[in-house]
Each structure stands twice: as structure tokens, then as C-alpha cells.
CSV table of C-alpha atoms and ligand atoms in Angstrom, one decimal:
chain,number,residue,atom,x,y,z
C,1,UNK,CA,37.3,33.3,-14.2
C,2,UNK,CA,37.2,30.1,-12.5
C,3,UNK,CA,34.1,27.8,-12.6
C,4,UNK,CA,32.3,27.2,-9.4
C,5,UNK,CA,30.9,23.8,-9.9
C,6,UNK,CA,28.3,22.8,-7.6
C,7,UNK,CA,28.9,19.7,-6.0
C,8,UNK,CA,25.7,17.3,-5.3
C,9,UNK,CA,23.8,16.8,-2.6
C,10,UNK,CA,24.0,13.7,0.0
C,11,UNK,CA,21.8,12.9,3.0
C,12,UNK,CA,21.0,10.0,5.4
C,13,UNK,CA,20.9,9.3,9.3
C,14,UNK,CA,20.5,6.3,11.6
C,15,UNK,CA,18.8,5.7,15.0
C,16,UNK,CA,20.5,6.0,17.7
C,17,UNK,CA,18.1,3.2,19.4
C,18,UNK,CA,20.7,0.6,19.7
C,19,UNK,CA,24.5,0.2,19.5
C,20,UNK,CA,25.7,0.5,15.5
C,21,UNK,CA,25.9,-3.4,14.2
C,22,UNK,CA,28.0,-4.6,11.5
C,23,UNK,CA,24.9,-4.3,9.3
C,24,UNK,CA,24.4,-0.5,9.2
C,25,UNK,CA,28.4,-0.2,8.6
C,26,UNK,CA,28.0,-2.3,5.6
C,27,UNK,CA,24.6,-1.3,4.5
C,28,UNK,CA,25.0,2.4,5.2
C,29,UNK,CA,28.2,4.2,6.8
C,30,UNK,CA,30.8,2.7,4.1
C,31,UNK,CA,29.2,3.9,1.4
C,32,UNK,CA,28.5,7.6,2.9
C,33,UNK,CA,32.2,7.4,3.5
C,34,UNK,CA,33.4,6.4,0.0
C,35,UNK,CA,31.3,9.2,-1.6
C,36,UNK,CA,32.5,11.7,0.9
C,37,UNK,CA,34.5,13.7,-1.5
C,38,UNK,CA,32.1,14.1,-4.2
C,39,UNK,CA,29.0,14.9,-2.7
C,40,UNK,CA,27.9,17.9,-0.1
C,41,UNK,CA,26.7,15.6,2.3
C,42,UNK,CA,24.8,15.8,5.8
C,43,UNK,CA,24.2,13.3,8.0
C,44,UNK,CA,22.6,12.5,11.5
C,45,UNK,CA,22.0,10.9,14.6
C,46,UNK,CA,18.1,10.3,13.9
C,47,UNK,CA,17.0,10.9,17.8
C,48,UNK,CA,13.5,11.6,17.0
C,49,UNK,CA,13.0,8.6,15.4
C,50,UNK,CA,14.6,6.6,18.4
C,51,UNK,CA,12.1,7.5,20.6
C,52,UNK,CA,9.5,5.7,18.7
C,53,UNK,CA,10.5,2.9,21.1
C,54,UNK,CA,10.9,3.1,24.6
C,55,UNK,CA,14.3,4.1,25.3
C,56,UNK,CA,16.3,4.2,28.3
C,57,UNK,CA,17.5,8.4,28.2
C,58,UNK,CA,20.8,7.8,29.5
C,59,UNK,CA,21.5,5.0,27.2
C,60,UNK,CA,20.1,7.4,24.3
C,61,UNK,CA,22.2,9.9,25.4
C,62,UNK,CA,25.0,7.6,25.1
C,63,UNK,CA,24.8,6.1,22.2
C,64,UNK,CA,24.2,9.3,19.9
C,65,UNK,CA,27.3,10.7,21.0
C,66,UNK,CA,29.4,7.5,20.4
C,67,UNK,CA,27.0,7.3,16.7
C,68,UNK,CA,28.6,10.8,16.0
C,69,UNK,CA,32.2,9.6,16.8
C,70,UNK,CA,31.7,6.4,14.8
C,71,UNK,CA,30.4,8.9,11.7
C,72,UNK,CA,33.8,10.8,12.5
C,73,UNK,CA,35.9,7.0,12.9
C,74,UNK,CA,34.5,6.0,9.8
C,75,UNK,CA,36.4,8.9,7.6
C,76,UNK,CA,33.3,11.5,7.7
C,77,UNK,CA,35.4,14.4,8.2
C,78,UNK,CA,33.1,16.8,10.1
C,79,UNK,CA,35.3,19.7,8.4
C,80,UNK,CA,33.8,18.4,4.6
C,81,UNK,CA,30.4,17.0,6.3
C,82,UNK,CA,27.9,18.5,7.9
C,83,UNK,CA,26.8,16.2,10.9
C,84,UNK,CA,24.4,16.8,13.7
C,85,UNK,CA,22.0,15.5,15.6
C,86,UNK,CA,18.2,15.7,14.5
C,87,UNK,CA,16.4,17.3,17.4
C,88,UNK,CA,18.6,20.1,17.4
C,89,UNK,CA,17.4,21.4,14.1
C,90,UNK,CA,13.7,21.8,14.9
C,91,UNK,CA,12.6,22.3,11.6
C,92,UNK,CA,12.9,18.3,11.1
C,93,UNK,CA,9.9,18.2,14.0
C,94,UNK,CA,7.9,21.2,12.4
C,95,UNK,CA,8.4,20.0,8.3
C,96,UNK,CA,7.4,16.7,9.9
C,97,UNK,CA,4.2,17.3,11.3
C,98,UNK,CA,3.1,19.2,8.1
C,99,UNK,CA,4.3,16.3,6.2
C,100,UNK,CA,1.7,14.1,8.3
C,101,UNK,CA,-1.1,16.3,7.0
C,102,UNK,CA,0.0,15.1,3.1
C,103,UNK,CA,0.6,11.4,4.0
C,104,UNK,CA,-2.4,9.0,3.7
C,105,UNK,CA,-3.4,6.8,6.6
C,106,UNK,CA,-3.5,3.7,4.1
C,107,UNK,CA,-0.1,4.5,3.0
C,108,UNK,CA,1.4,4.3,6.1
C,109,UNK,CA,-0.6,1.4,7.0
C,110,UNK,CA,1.3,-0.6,4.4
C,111,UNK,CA,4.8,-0.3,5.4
C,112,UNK,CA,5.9,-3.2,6.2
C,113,UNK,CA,8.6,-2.0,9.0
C,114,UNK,CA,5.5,-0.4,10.9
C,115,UNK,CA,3.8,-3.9,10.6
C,116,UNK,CA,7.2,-5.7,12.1
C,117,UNK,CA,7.5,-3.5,14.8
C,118,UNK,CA,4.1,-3.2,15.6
C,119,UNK,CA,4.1,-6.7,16.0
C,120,UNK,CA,7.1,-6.3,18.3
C,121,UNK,CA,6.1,-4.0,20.5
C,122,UNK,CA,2.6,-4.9,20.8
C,123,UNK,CA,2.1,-2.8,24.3
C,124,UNK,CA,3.2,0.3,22.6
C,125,UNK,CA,2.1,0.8,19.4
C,126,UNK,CA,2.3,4.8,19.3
C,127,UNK,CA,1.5,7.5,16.9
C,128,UNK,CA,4.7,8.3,16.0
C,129,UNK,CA,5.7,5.0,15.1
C,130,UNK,CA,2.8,4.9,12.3
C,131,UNK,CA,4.0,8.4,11.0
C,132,UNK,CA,7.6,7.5,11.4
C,133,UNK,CA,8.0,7.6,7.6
C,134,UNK,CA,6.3,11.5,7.3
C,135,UNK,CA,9.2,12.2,9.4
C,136,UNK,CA,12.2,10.6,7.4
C,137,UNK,CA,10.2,12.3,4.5
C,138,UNK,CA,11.0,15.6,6.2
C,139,UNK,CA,14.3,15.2,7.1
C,140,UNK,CA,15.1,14.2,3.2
C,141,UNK,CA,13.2,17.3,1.5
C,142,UNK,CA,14.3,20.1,4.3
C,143,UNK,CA,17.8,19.5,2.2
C,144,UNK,CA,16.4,18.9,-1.4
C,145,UNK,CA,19.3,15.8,-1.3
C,146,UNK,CA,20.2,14.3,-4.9
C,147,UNK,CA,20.9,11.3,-3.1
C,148,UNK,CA,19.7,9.6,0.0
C,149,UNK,CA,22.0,6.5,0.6
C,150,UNK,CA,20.1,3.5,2.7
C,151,UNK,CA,20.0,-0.3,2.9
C,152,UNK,CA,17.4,-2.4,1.4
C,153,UNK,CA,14.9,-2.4,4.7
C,154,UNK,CA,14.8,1.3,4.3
C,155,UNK,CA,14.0,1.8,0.4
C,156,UNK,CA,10.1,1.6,0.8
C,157,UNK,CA,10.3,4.8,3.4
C,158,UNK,CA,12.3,6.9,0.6
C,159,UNK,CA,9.6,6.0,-1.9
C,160,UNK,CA,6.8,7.1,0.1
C,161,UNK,CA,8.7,10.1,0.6
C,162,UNK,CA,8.7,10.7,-3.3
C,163,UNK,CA,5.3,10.1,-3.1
C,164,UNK,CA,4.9,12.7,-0.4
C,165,UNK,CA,6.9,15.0,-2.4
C,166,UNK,CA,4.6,14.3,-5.7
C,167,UNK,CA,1.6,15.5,-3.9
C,168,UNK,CA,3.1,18.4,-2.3
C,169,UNK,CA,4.4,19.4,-5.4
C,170,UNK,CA,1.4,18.8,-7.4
C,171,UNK,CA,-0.7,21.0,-5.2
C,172,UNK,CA,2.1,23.7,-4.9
C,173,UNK,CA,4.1,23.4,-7.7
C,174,UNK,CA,8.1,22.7,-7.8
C,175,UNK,CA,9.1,22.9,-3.8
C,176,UNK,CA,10.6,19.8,-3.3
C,177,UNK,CA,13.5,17.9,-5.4
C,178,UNK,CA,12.8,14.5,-6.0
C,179,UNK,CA,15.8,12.4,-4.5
C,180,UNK,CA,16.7,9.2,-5.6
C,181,UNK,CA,17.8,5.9,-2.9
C,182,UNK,CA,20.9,4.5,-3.6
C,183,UNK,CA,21.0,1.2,-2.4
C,184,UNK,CA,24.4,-0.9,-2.6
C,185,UNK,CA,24.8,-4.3,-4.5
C,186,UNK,CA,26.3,-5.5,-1.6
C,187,UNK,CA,25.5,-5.4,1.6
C,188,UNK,CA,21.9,-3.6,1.3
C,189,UNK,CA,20.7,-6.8,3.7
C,190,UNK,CA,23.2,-7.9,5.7
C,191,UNK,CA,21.7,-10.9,8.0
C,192,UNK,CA,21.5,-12.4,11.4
C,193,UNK,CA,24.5,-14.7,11.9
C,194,UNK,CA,22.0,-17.5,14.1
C,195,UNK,CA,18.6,-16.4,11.9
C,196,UNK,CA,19.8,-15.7,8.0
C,197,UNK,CA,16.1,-15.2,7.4
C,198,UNK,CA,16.4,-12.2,9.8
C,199,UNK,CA,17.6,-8.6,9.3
C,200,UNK,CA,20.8,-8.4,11.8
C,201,UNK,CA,19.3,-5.6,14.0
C,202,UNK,CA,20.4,-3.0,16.9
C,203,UNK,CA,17.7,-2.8,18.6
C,204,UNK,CA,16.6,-6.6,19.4
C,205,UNK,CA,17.9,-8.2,22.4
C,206,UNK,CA,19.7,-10.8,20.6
C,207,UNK,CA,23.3,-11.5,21.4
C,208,UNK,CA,24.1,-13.9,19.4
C,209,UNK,CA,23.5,-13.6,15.7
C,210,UNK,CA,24.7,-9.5,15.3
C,211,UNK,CA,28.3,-7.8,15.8
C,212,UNK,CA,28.4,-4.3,17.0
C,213,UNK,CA,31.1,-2.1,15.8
C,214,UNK,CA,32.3,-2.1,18.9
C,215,UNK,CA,32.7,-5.4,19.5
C,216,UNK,CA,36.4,-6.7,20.4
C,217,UNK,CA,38.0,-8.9,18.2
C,218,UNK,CA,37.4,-12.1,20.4
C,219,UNK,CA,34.1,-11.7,20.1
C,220,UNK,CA,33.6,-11.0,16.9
C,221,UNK,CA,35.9,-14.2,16.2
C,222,UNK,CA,33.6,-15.9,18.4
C,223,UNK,CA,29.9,-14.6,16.9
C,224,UNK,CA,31.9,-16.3,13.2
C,225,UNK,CA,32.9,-19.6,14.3
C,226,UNK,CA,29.4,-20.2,15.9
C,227,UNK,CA,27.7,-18.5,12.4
C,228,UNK,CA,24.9,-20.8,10.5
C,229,UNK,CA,26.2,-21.6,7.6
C,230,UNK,CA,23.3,-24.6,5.8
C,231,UNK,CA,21.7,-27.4,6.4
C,232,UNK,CA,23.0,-29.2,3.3
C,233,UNK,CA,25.7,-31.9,3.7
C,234,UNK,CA,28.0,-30.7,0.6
C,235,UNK,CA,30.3,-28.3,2.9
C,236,UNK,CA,30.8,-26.2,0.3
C,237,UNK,CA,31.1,-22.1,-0.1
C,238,UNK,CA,29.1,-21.3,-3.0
C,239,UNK,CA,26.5,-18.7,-3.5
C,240,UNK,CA,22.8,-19.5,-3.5
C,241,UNK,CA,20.9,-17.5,-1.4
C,242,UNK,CA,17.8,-19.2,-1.8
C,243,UNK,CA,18.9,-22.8,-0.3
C,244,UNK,CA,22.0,-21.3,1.3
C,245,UNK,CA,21.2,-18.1,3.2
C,246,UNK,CA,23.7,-18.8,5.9
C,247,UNK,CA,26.7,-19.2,3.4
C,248,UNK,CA,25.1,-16.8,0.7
C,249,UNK,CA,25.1,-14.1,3.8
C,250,UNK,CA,28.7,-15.0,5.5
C,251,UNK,CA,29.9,-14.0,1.5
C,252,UNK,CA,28.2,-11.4,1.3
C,253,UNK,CA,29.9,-10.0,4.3
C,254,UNK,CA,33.0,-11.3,3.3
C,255,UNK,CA,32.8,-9.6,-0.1
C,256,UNK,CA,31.9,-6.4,1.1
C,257,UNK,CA,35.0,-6.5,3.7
C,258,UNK,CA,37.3,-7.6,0.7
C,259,UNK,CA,36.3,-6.6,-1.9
C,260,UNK,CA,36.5,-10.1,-3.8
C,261,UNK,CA,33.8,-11.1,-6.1
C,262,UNK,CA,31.4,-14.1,-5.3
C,263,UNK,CA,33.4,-15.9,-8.1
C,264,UNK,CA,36.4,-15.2,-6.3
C,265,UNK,CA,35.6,-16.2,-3.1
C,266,UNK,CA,34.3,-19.5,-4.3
C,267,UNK,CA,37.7,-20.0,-5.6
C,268,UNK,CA,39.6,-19.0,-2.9
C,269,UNK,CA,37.5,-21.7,-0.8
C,270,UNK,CA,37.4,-24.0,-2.8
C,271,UNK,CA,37.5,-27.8,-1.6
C,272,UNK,CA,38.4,-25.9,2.3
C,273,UNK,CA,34.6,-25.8,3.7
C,274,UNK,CA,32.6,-23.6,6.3
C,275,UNK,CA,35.4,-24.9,8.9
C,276,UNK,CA,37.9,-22.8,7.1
C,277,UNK,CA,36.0,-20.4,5.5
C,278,UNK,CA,34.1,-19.1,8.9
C,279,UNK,CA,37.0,-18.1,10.7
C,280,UNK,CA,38.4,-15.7,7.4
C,281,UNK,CA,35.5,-13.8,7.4
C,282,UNK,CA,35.8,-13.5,11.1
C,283,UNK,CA,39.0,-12.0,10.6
C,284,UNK,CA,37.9,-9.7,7.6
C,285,UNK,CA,35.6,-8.2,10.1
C,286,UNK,CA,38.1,-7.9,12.3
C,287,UNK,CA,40.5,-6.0,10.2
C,288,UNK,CA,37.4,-4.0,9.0
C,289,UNK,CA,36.1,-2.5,12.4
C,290,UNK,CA,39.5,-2.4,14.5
C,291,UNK,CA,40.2,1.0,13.0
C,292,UNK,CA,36.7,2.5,13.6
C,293,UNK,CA,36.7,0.8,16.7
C,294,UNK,CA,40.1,2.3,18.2
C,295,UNK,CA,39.3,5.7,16.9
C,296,UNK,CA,36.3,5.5,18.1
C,297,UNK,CA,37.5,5.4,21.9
C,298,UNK,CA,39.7,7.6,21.1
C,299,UNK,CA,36.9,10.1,20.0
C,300,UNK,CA,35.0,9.9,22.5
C,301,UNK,CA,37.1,11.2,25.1
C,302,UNK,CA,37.1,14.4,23.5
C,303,UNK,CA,33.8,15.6,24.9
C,304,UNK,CA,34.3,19.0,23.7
C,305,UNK,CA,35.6,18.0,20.0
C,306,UNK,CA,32.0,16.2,19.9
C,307,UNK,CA,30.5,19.3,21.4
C,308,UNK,CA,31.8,21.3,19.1
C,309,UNK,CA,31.2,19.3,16.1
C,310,UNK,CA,27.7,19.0,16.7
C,311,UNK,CA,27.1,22.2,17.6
C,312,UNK,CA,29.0,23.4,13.9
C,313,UNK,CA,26.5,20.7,12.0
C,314,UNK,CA,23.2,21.8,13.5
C,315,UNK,CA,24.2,26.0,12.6
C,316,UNK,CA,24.8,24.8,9.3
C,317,UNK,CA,22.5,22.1,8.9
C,318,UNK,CA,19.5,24.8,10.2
C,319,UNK,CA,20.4,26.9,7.6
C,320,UNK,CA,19.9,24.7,4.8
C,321,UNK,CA,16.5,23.3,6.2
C,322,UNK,CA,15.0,27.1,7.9
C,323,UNK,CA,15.0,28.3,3.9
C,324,UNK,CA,13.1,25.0,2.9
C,325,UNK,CA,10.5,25.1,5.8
C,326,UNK,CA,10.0,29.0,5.1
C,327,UNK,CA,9.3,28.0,2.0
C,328,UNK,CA,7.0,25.6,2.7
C,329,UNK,CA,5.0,27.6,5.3
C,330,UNK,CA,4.4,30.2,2.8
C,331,UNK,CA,3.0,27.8,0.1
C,332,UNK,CA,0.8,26.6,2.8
C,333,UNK,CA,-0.8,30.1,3.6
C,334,UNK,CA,1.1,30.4,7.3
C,335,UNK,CA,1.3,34.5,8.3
C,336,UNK,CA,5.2,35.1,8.6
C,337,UNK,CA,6.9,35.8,11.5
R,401,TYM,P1,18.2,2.4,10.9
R,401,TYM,O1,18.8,3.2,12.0
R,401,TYM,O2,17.4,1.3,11.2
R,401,TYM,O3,19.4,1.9,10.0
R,401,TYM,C1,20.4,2.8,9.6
R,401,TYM,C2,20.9,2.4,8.2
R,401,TYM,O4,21.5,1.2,8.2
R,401,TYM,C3,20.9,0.3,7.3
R,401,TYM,N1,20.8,-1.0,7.9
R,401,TYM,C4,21.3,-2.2,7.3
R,401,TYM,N2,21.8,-2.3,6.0
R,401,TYM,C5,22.1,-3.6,5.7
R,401,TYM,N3,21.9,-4.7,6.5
R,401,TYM,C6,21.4,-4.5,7.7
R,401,TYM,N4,21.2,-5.6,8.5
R,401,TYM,C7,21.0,-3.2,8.2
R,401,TYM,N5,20.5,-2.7,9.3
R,401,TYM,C8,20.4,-1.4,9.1
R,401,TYM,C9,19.5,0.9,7.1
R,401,TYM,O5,18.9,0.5,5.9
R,401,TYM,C10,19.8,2.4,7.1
R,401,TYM,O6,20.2,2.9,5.9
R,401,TYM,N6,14.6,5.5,9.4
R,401,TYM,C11,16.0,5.2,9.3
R,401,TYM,C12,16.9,6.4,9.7
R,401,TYM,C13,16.5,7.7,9.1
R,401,TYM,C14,16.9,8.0,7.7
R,401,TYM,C15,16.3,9.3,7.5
R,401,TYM,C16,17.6,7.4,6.7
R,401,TYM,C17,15.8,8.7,9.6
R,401,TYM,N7,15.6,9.7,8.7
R,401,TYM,C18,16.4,10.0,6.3
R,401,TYM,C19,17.7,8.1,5.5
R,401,TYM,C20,17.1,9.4,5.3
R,401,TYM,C21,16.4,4.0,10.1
R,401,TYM,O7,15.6,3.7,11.0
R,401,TYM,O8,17.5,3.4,9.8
């Protein structure tokens, strides 16, 4: 008889609070797409967590269905992956707010993207943004993921979740699996291309220094040439990320759209300077996104391939989660329905 040989389990999302920037492809979506085949994997358009900040709702709207086609653009096939959007498997909002009730205030105090935003939004500094992370904690353990693919920024949220997950388990014995982040070596940080001390962000109103996956290639071409590089007079591509974030960063992007080593890029450049070198890697992320972007459009004219894909994720993806959360309730002494 023929072994059935479970395949692992693979799980992430990202907010649809801004359009997707160069820095999520590289720091997420790539390398959910290169581990497609191996893994069971889910993934969604994190809506709930959007609303932490104000949002415009037709913009919202908007922009998760053009997230779902750029999942699809990307090479997650929604026939291998289960992909939805997150608040149309309420269990993510009910596992959530149970979650709350096993996260400590001082934890949450202490993560340092609640600090930044909380300094950014100063007029709104709401109770869902502060128990943001019991939330992500949910939409992990409703799957019992092996993996949970992220960039660097989002690490400390999957290890409060483990954390979570400890005490839950500690109290009621063995209901969550433990997942583990898997951050890449390159690209977990990708930065601003005007601020390399800055994460390059969606959701800040700052033209200059990101690239949206959607952007044409003129203007990625021109977000390149007009790139920091350093302050130092050598002209010279080497990495050192310390006293050359602006290089170190441009490299970094360049090797992830390559593949070339650091070694190898230093070669390649090489007595040419940022003058040379700035345009290429303009042109590497050209190559890079043209694909996603043209089957992006292409996508998304298909309203009712969309519909119907999300619709397949969340009966599936509900599923999965409804046998966690039942589970849950139980241990927590709820009368079943
Ligand atoms: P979000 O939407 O801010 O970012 C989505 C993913 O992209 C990565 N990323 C970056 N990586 C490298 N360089 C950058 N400049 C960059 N910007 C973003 C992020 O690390 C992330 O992996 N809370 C999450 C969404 C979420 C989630 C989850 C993720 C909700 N529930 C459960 C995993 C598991 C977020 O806000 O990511």
C-alpha cells in the first residue's frame, strides 16, 4: 500500500493597510512561493489587523483584492494553497479575544512595533492596536503551522505567540503546536531607499524612499538612481552595513533579486561605483516585479476568479481553525453548542 506522507504545515498573512512594497515581496511573499510545493500552506489578507489604523473602506477594499491577486501573481497557486481573507473565518476574531485573556498587559507593552506606531498615530492609540499581537497569535495556533514565514520586524510577535501558546498549554495541557519563524538571510529588513535607517513601509506616506509592486518600471528606475547610497568619499560597492547602510541595503536587494553573493557583487562592481551600480539594481527590480506586476492586472479583472478563490480558502481555511477553536472552548469550560 502506498505511504501517505503528511506534508508540513505553512502559515503567514500581510495587512492589507497599504499597497504591497518591494520589502514585503522580498521579506515575505518570495519565500512563501519557493516553499510552495513542500509545505500545506495558508495564507491571508490580514484585514483585521488593518483596521488597527484608520483606513479609508474603499481603499481597503481595494487593496485586499489586488493583495490576493498578487499572492496568485507571485506563483501561490490557489489550487495547492489555501488563501483567504481573515474576517471571513471568524474564528480568527473569537480565538483572538480568548487569546487576550492569556496575554499580559506588560508583554504587550514591550513590543516595540506597538511603541512605533503608537508614536505615529498619536491621536489614535486604540485597543486593538495594543492587542494586535494576541491576534496574530491566533491566527498562527487556529492552524497548529510548523512554520510561520515573516521578516525580521515581525519575529518578536511570533515569539510572544510561543509564549502565549506556553501558558495555554501549561494550564491545559498539549493544545497548541509550537511553530517556529523562519526568517530569511536575506532580505528579512529590506530598507528605505531615502532613510536606510528606516524599515521601507506600506503604510507611511512616503513616496520616495519605497517601491510598490506595482510600480511601473520608470519609476522604479527612477526611486534607484535617486537611492542613498553613503556619505563616504571612496565610491565604492562593498558591504558594511554599519557605515554603509545605503550601499549595504541597495545589495541586499540586489542579492535577493539575483541571487549573487555579496562577494560576488563586490566583484562584479568593482572599480564601476554607485553611478553604475544604482541603475543595475534598478533594473534587477525591474525584471523581478514585471511578471507579478502584469499578472497582476491581469488578475484582477477576473472578479469572479477572485471571488471564487476566496470564497474556496475561507471553506477550507474554517475547517482547519473551527476544530482548533472547538477545542479550545472546551478546555476553557464553554457549554457546547
Ligand atoms: P506586514 O503586513 O507589516 O508585513 C507583511 C510581511 O512582510 C514583511 N515585511 C518586510 N520584510 C522585509 N523588509 C521590509 N521592509 C518589510 N516590510 C514588511 C513582514 O515582516 C511580514 O512578514 N502582523 C503582520 C501580519 C500578520 C501575520 C499574522 C504574519 C497578521 N497575522 C500571522 C504572520 C502570521 C504584519 O503586520 O505584517
Amino acid at each position: 500500500m502506498e505511504e501517505v506522507v503528511q506534508k508540513k504545515r505553512m502559515l503567514s498573512g500581510i495587512k492589507p493597510s497599504g499597497d504591497l512594497t518591494l520589502g514585503s515581496y522580498l521579506g515575505a511573499i518570495k519565500n512563501w512561493a519557493e516553499r510552495a510545493d513542500e509545505y500545506d500552506c495558508y495564507y491571508f489578507m490580514a484585514d483585521l489587523h488593518a483596521i488597527t489604523v484608520r483606513q479609508n473602506p474603499a481603499d481597503l477594499r481595494r487593496r485586499t483584492l489586488e493583495q490576493l491577486a498578487q499572492y496568485i501573481a507571485c506563483g501561490l497557486d490557489p489550487e495547492k494553497n489555501t488563501l483567504f481573507i481573515q474576517s471571513h473565518v471568524h474564528q480568527h476574531a473569537e480565538l483572538g479575544w480568548a487569546l487576550q485573556c492569556y496575554s499580559m498587559f506588560g508583554e504587550l507593552s514591550r513590543m516595540t512595533q506597538f511603541k512605533d506606531k503608537s508614536a505615529k498615530n498619536a491621536d489614535n492609540i486604540n485597543g486593538g492596536l495594543f492587542s494586535y499581537p494576541s491576534l496574530m497569535a491566533a491566527d498562527i495556533l487556529l492552524y497548529q503551522p510548523d512554520l510561520v514565514p515573516v521578516g525580521e520586524d515581525q519575529k518578536q510577535h511570533v515569539e510572544l505567540c510561543h509564549t502565549i501558546a506556553r501558558r495555554f498549554n501549561g494550564v491545559y495541557g498539549d493544545v497548541f503546536k509550537i511553530p517556529e519563524p523562519f526568517v530569511p538571510k536575506v532580505g528579512a529588513r529590506i530598507m528605505s531607499l531615502t532613510n536606510p535607517l528606516a524599515k521601507m513601509s506600506k503604510s507611511e506616506n512616503e513616496d520616495t524612499g519605497r517601491v510598490l509592486v506595482m510600480d511601473p518600471p520608470e519609476v522604479i528606475m527612477k526611486q534607484f538612481k535617486r537611492a542613498i547610497t553613503d556619505s563616504d568619499t571612496t565610491n565604492c560597492v562593498r558591504y558594511d552595513k554599519e557605515n554603509k547602510p545605503g550601499v549595504a541595503n541597495l545589495m541586499t536587494i540586489y542579492s535577493a533579486c539575483t541571487g549573487k553573493t555579496y562577494d560576488q557583487i563586490e566583484q562584479e562592481f568593482d572599480g564601476l561605483g554607485y553611478g553604475a551600480f544604482k541603475p543595475k539594481v534598478g533594473e534587477a527590480v525591474v525584471e523581478t516585479l514585471r511578471p507579478i506586476r502584469e499578472e497582476t492586472l491581469r488578475i484582477m479583472k477576473d472578479k469572479a476568479y477572485l471571488e471564487s478563490v476566496y470564497r474556496d480558502g475561507a471553506q477550507k481555511a474554517s475547517y482547519v481553525a473551527e476544530k482548533t477553536l472547538r477545542k479550545v472552548y472546551k478546555k476553557l469550560g464553554f457549554v457546547a453548542k
